[in-house]
Structure formats: C-alpha cells, structure tokens
C-alpha cells in the first residue's frame, strides 16, 4: 500500500492543523493506521493510532486531549486533527499502516507498522 501525507505547514502556537493521509494499492479497511512524528535531533515517536473495524484509538500522553485521529474507510484516508498546537509539536509527521498485529488495537511502536508515508512538516512558531 502507498501512503501520501499532506496538510502540514506553519501555524502559530495555539492554532490548529488537520493532516490527511491517503492510501492506495491496498485494502485500507484491513489496516491499523498510525501517526508518528520526528522532531529535529530526536527519535521518531508515536502520536496516535486507530484500529480496524470499530476504530479503537490510542494517543501519546503528550497529545491526548489536543489531537484526534479518525479514519474514513470509504475514502481510504486517515486524519489527525491537531488543536492547541505547541512549539514542541514541531516535527515531520508520518502516517503508517499495519497489516498485522492485534485486529482491533493499533500498535504504538514503529516496528509494528509495515508501510510508511513520506512525511509532512508541521512547524509551530510565532
């Protein structure tokens, strides 16, 4: 499956952005989906995940209450709505798809994901 992330950009602290990740070449509904990010000089970290079927969601503690992940299987797209953005949210954001693992529960480690998008840069700065 190929993943194409979009929606990144420059936003002021406290602002909002919505990232999208469009999938092609696979059966989107059969994948658990996740968002990860990598800030300059730091390791890639889990942001949010959403499972197959009933759409169970997980969030990193750092984004809980501010970010919302969702999926539209009819559009083969996963989203992350990011509100109350902080400078520390600045990073390249990657979407990922997992073909295995728990059926309903999305993984929170990058090795649990098989396919990765190219990343989209989010910069939070005044």
PDB file of C-alpha atoms in Angstrom:
ATOM      1  CA  UNK A   1       0.000   0.000   0.000  1.00  0.00           C
ATOM      2  CA  UNK A   2       1.217   3.528  -0.768  1.00  0.00           C
ATOM      3  CA  UNK A   3       0.602   6.354   1.690  1.00  0.00           C
ATOM      4  CA  UNK A   4       0.583  10.067   0.897  1.00  0.00           C
ATOM      5  CA  UNK A   5       0.517  12.501   3.800  1.00  0.00           C
ATOM      6  CA  UNK A   6      -0.498  16.122   3.396  1.00  0.00           C
ATOM      7  CA  UNK A   7      -1.682  19.135   5.356  1.00  0.00           C
ATOM      8  CA  UNK A   8       1.458  20.246   7.118  1.00  0.00           C
ATOM      9  CA  UNK A   9       2.561  23.849   7.327  1.00  0.00           C
ATOM     10  CA  UNK A  10       3.411  26.766   9.570  1.00  0.00           C
ATOM     11  CA  UNK A  11       0.996  27.584  12.375  1.00  0.00           C
ATOM     12  CA  UNK A  12       1.140  29.846  15.406  1.00  0.00           C
ATOM     13  CA  UNK A  13       1.099  28.424  18.917  1.00  0.00           C
ATOM     14  CA  UNK A  14      -2.468  27.670  19.928  1.00  0.00           C
ATOM     15  CA  UNK A  15      -3.507  27.134  16.344  1.00  0.00           C
ATOM     16  CA  UNK A  16      -4.859  24.069  14.550  1.00  0.00           C
ATOM     17  CA  UNK A  17      -3.970  21.885  11.596  1.00  0.00           C
ATOM     18  CA  UNK A  18      -5.528  18.784  10.106  1.00  0.00           C
ATOM     19  CA  UNK A  19      -3.256  16.252   8.473  1.00  0.00           C
ATOM     20  CA  UNK A  20      -4.523  13.741   5.942  1.00  0.00           C
ATOM     21  CA  UNK A  21      -3.022  10.501   4.717  1.00  0.00           C
ATOM     22  CA  UNK A  22      -4.451   8.938   1.569  1.00  0.00           C
ATOM     23  CA  UNK A  23      -3.815   5.269   0.905  1.00  0.00           C
ATOM     24  CA  UNK A  24      -3.762   3.459  -2.412  1.00  0.00           C
ATOM     25  CA  UNK A  25      -2.935  -0.007  -3.642  1.00  0.00           C
ATOM     26  CA  UNK A  26      -4.346  -1.979  -0.751  1.00  0.00           C
ATOM     27  CA  UNK A  27      -7.485  -2.724   1.218  1.00  0.00           C
ATOM     28  CA  UNK A  28      -7.458   0.275   3.537  1.00  0.00           C
ATOM     29  CA  UNK A  29     -10.044  -1.098   5.936  1.00  0.00           C
ATOM     30  CA  UNK A  30      -7.814  -4.091   6.686  1.00  0.00           C
ATOM     31  CA  UNK A  31      -5.027  -1.945   8.176  1.00  0.00           C
ATOM     32  CA  UNK A  32      -4.478  -0.450  11.568  1.00  0.00           C
ATOM     33  CA  UNK A  33      -3.290   3.109  10.988  1.00  0.00           C
ATOM     34  CA  UNK A  34      -0.948   5.326  12.936  1.00  0.00           C
ATOM     35  CA  UNK A  35       0.656   8.739  13.015  1.00  0.00           C
ATOM     36  CA  UNK A  36       4.229   9.220  14.188  1.00  0.00           C
ATOM     37  CA  UNK A  37       6.462  12.273  14.303  1.00  0.00           C
ATOM     38  CA  UNK A  38      10.140  13.048  14.352  1.00  0.00           C
ATOM     39  CA  UNK A  39      11.497  16.325  15.628  1.00  0.00           C
ATOM     40  CA  UNK A  40      14.989  17.541  14.692  1.00  0.00           C
ATOM     41  CA  UNK A  41      17.604  15.622  16.623  1.00  0.00           C
ATOM     42  CA  UNK A  42      15.078  13.298  18.201  1.00  0.00           C
ATOM     43  CA  UNK A  43      13.870   9.774  17.587  1.00  0.00           C
ATOM     44  CA  UNK A  44      10.609   9.083  15.842  1.00  0.00           C
ATOM     45  CA  UNK A  45       7.739   8.812  18.308  1.00  0.00           C
ATOM     46  CA  UNK A  46       4.177   7.544  18.302  1.00  0.00           C
ATOM     47  CA  UNK A  47       1.463  10.189  18.152  1.00  0.00           C
ATOM     48  CA  UNK A  48      -1.843   8.391  17.614  1.00  0.00           C
ATOM     49  CA  UNK A  49      -3.265   5.157  16.265  1.00  0.00           C
ATOM     50  CA  UNK A  50      -6.654   3.906  15.123  1.00  0.00           C
ATOM     51  CA  UNK A  51      -7.661   0.292  14.734  1.00  0.00           C
ATOM     52  CA  UNK A  52      -9.616  -1.617  12.160  1.00  0.00           C
ATOM     53  CA  UNK A  53     -13.367  -2.050  12.354  1.00  0.00           C
ATOM     54  CA  UNK A  54     -14.668  -0.262  15.432  1.00  0.00           C
ATOM     55  CA  UNK A  55     -11.843   2.281  15.357  1.00  0.00           C
ATOM     56  CA  UNK A  56     -10.256   1.988  18.774  1.00  0.00           C
ATOM     57  CA  UNK A  57      -7.863   4.882  19.278  1.00  0.00           C
ATOM     58  CA  UNK A  58      -4.663   5.403  21.249  1.00  0.00           C
ATOM     59  CA  UNK A  59      -2.785   8.635  21.858  1.00  0.00           C
ATOM     60  CA  UNK A  60       0.586   9.611  23.196  1.00  0.00           C
ATOM     61  CA  UNK A  61       0.254  11.358  26.544  1.00  0.00           C
ATOM     62  CA  UNK A  62       1.804  14.489  25.053  1.00  0.00           C
ATOM     63  CA  UNK A  63      -1.079  14.953  22.593  1.00  0.00           C
ATOM     64  CA  UNK A  64      -4.011  13.475  24.488  1.00  0.00           C
ATOM     65  CA  UNK A  65      -6.905  15.924  24.606  1.00  0.00           C
ATOM     66  CA  UNK A  66      -5.451  18.045  21.812  1.00  0.00           C
ATOM     67  CA  UNK A  67      -5.197  15.647  18.846  1.00  0.00           C
ATOM     68  CA  UNK A  68      -7.932  13.475  17.355  1.00  0.00           C
ATOM     69  CA  UNK A  69      -7.274  10.650  14.923  1.00  0.00           C
ATOM     70  CA  UNK A  70     -10.016   9.418  12.613  1.00  0.00           C
ATOM     71  CA  UNK A  71     -10.400   7.313   9.510  1.00  0.00           C
ATOM     72  CA  UNK A  72     -12.744   7.209   6.553  1.00  0.00           C
ATOM     73  CA  UNK A  73     -12.560   3.757   5.011  1.00  0.00           C
ATOM     74  CA  UNK A  74     -14.749   4.841   2.080  1.00  0.00           C
ATOM     75  CA  UNK A  75     -12.131   7.474   1.187  1.00  0.00           C
ATOM     76  CA  UNK A  76      -9.094   5.336   2.118  1.00  0.00           C
ATOM     77  CA  UNK A  77      -7.898   8.173   4.310  1.00  0.00           C
ATOM     78  CA  UNK A  78      -6.753   8.643   7.891  1.00  0.00           C
ATOM     79  CA  UNK A  79      -6.701  12.050   9.537  1.00  0.00           C
ATOM     80  CA  UNK A  80      -5.288  13.693  12.598  1.00  0.00           C
ATOM     81  CA  UNK A  81      -6.878  16.912  13.811  1.00  0.00           C
ATOM     82  CA  UNK A  82      -4.337  18.862  15.840  1.00  0.00           C
ATOM     83  CA  UNK A  83      -5.568  21.631  18.134  1.00  0.00           C
ATOM     84  CA  UNK A  84      -3.869  23.853  20.701  1.00  0.00           C
ATOM     85  CA  UNK A  85      -0.573  23.328  18.960  1.00  0.00           C
ATOM     86  CA  UNK A  86       2.631  23.988  20.847  1.00  0.00           C
ATOM     87  CA  UNK A  87       6.159  24.697  19.613  1.00  0.00           C
ATOM     88  CA  UNK A  88       7.167  21.248  20.846  1.00  0.00           C
ATOM     89  CA  UNK A  89       4.744  19.728  18.325  1.00  0.00           C
ATOM     90  CA  UNK A  90       7.078  20.885  15.556  1.00  0.00           C
ATOM     91  CA  UNK A  91       8.157  17.796  13.633  1.00  0.00           C
ATOM     92  CA  UNK A  92       7.837  15.824  10.447  1.00  0.00           C
ATOM     93  CA  UNK A  93       4.650  13.802  10.769  1.00  0.00           C
ATOM     94  CA  UNK A  94       4.420  10.364   9.189  1.00  0.00           C
ATOM     95  CA  UNK A  95       1.423   8.147   8.638  1.00  0.00           C
ATOM     96  CA  UNK A  96       1.827   4.391   8.742  1.00  0.00           C
ATOM     97  CA  UNK A  97      -0.205   1.254   8.065  1.00  0.00           C
ATOM     98  CA  UNK A  98      -0.029  -2.082   9.852  1.00  0.00           C
ATOM     99  CA  UNK A  99      -1.254  -5.242   8.161  1.00  0.00           C
ATOM    100  CA  UNK A 100      -0.683  -7.478  11.180  1.00  0.00           C
ATOM    101  CA  UNK A 101      -0.846  -7.221  14.922  1.00  0.00           C
ATOM    102  CA  UNK A 102      -3.970  -7.077  17.021  1.00  0.00           C
ATOM    103  CA  UNK A 103      -7.094  -6.866  14.882  1.00  0.00           C
ATOM    104  CA  UNK A 104      -8.755  -4.030  16.777  1.00  0.00           C
ATOM    105  CA  UNK A 105      -5.938  -2.403  18.760  1.00  0.00           C
ATOM    106  CA  UNK A 106      -3.422  -0.236  16.888  1.00  0.00           C
ATOM    107  CA  UNK A 107       0.238  -0.608  17.707  1.00  0.00           C
ATOM    108  CA  UNK A 108       2.241   2.111  19.404  1.00  0.00           C
ATOM    109  CA  UNK A 109       5.703   1.092  18.211  1.00  0.00           C
ATOM    110  CA  UNK A 110       7.069   1.896  14.786  1.00  0.00           C
ATOM    111  CA  UNK A 111       8.205  -1.687  14.201  1.00  0.00           C
ATOM    112  CA  UNK A 112       4.545  -2.759  14.284  1.00  0.00           C
ATOM    113  CA  UNK A 113       3.878  -0.846  11.063  1.00  0.00           C
ATOM    114  CA  UNK A 114       4.698  -2.158   7.596  1.00  0.00           C
ATOM    115  CA  UNK A 115       4.086   0.828   5.322  1.00  0.00           C
ATOM    116  CA  UNK A 116       5.061   4.472   5.715  1.00  0.00           C
ATOM    117  CA  UNK A 117       4.209   7.714   4.010  1.00  0.00           C
ATOM    118  CA  UNK A 118       6.766  10.335   3.041  1.00  0.00           C
ATOM    119  CA  UNK A 119       6.088  12.727   5.908  1.00  0.00           C
ATOM    120  CA  UNK A 120       4.706  16.230   6.125  1.00  0.00           C
ATOM    121  CA  UNK A 121       6.366  19.044   8.079  1.00  0.00           C
ATOM    122  CA  UNK A 122       4.491  20.826  10.847  1.00  0.00           C
ATOM    123  CA  UNK A 123       6.101  23.955  12.260  1.00  0.00           C
ATOM    124  CA  UNK A 124       4.575  25.663  15.276  1.00  0.00           C
ATOM    125  CA  UNK A 125       6.094  29.072  15.719  1.00  0.00           C
ATOM    126  CA  UNK A 126       5.155  32.691  16.190  1.00  0.00           C
TER     127      UNK A 126
END
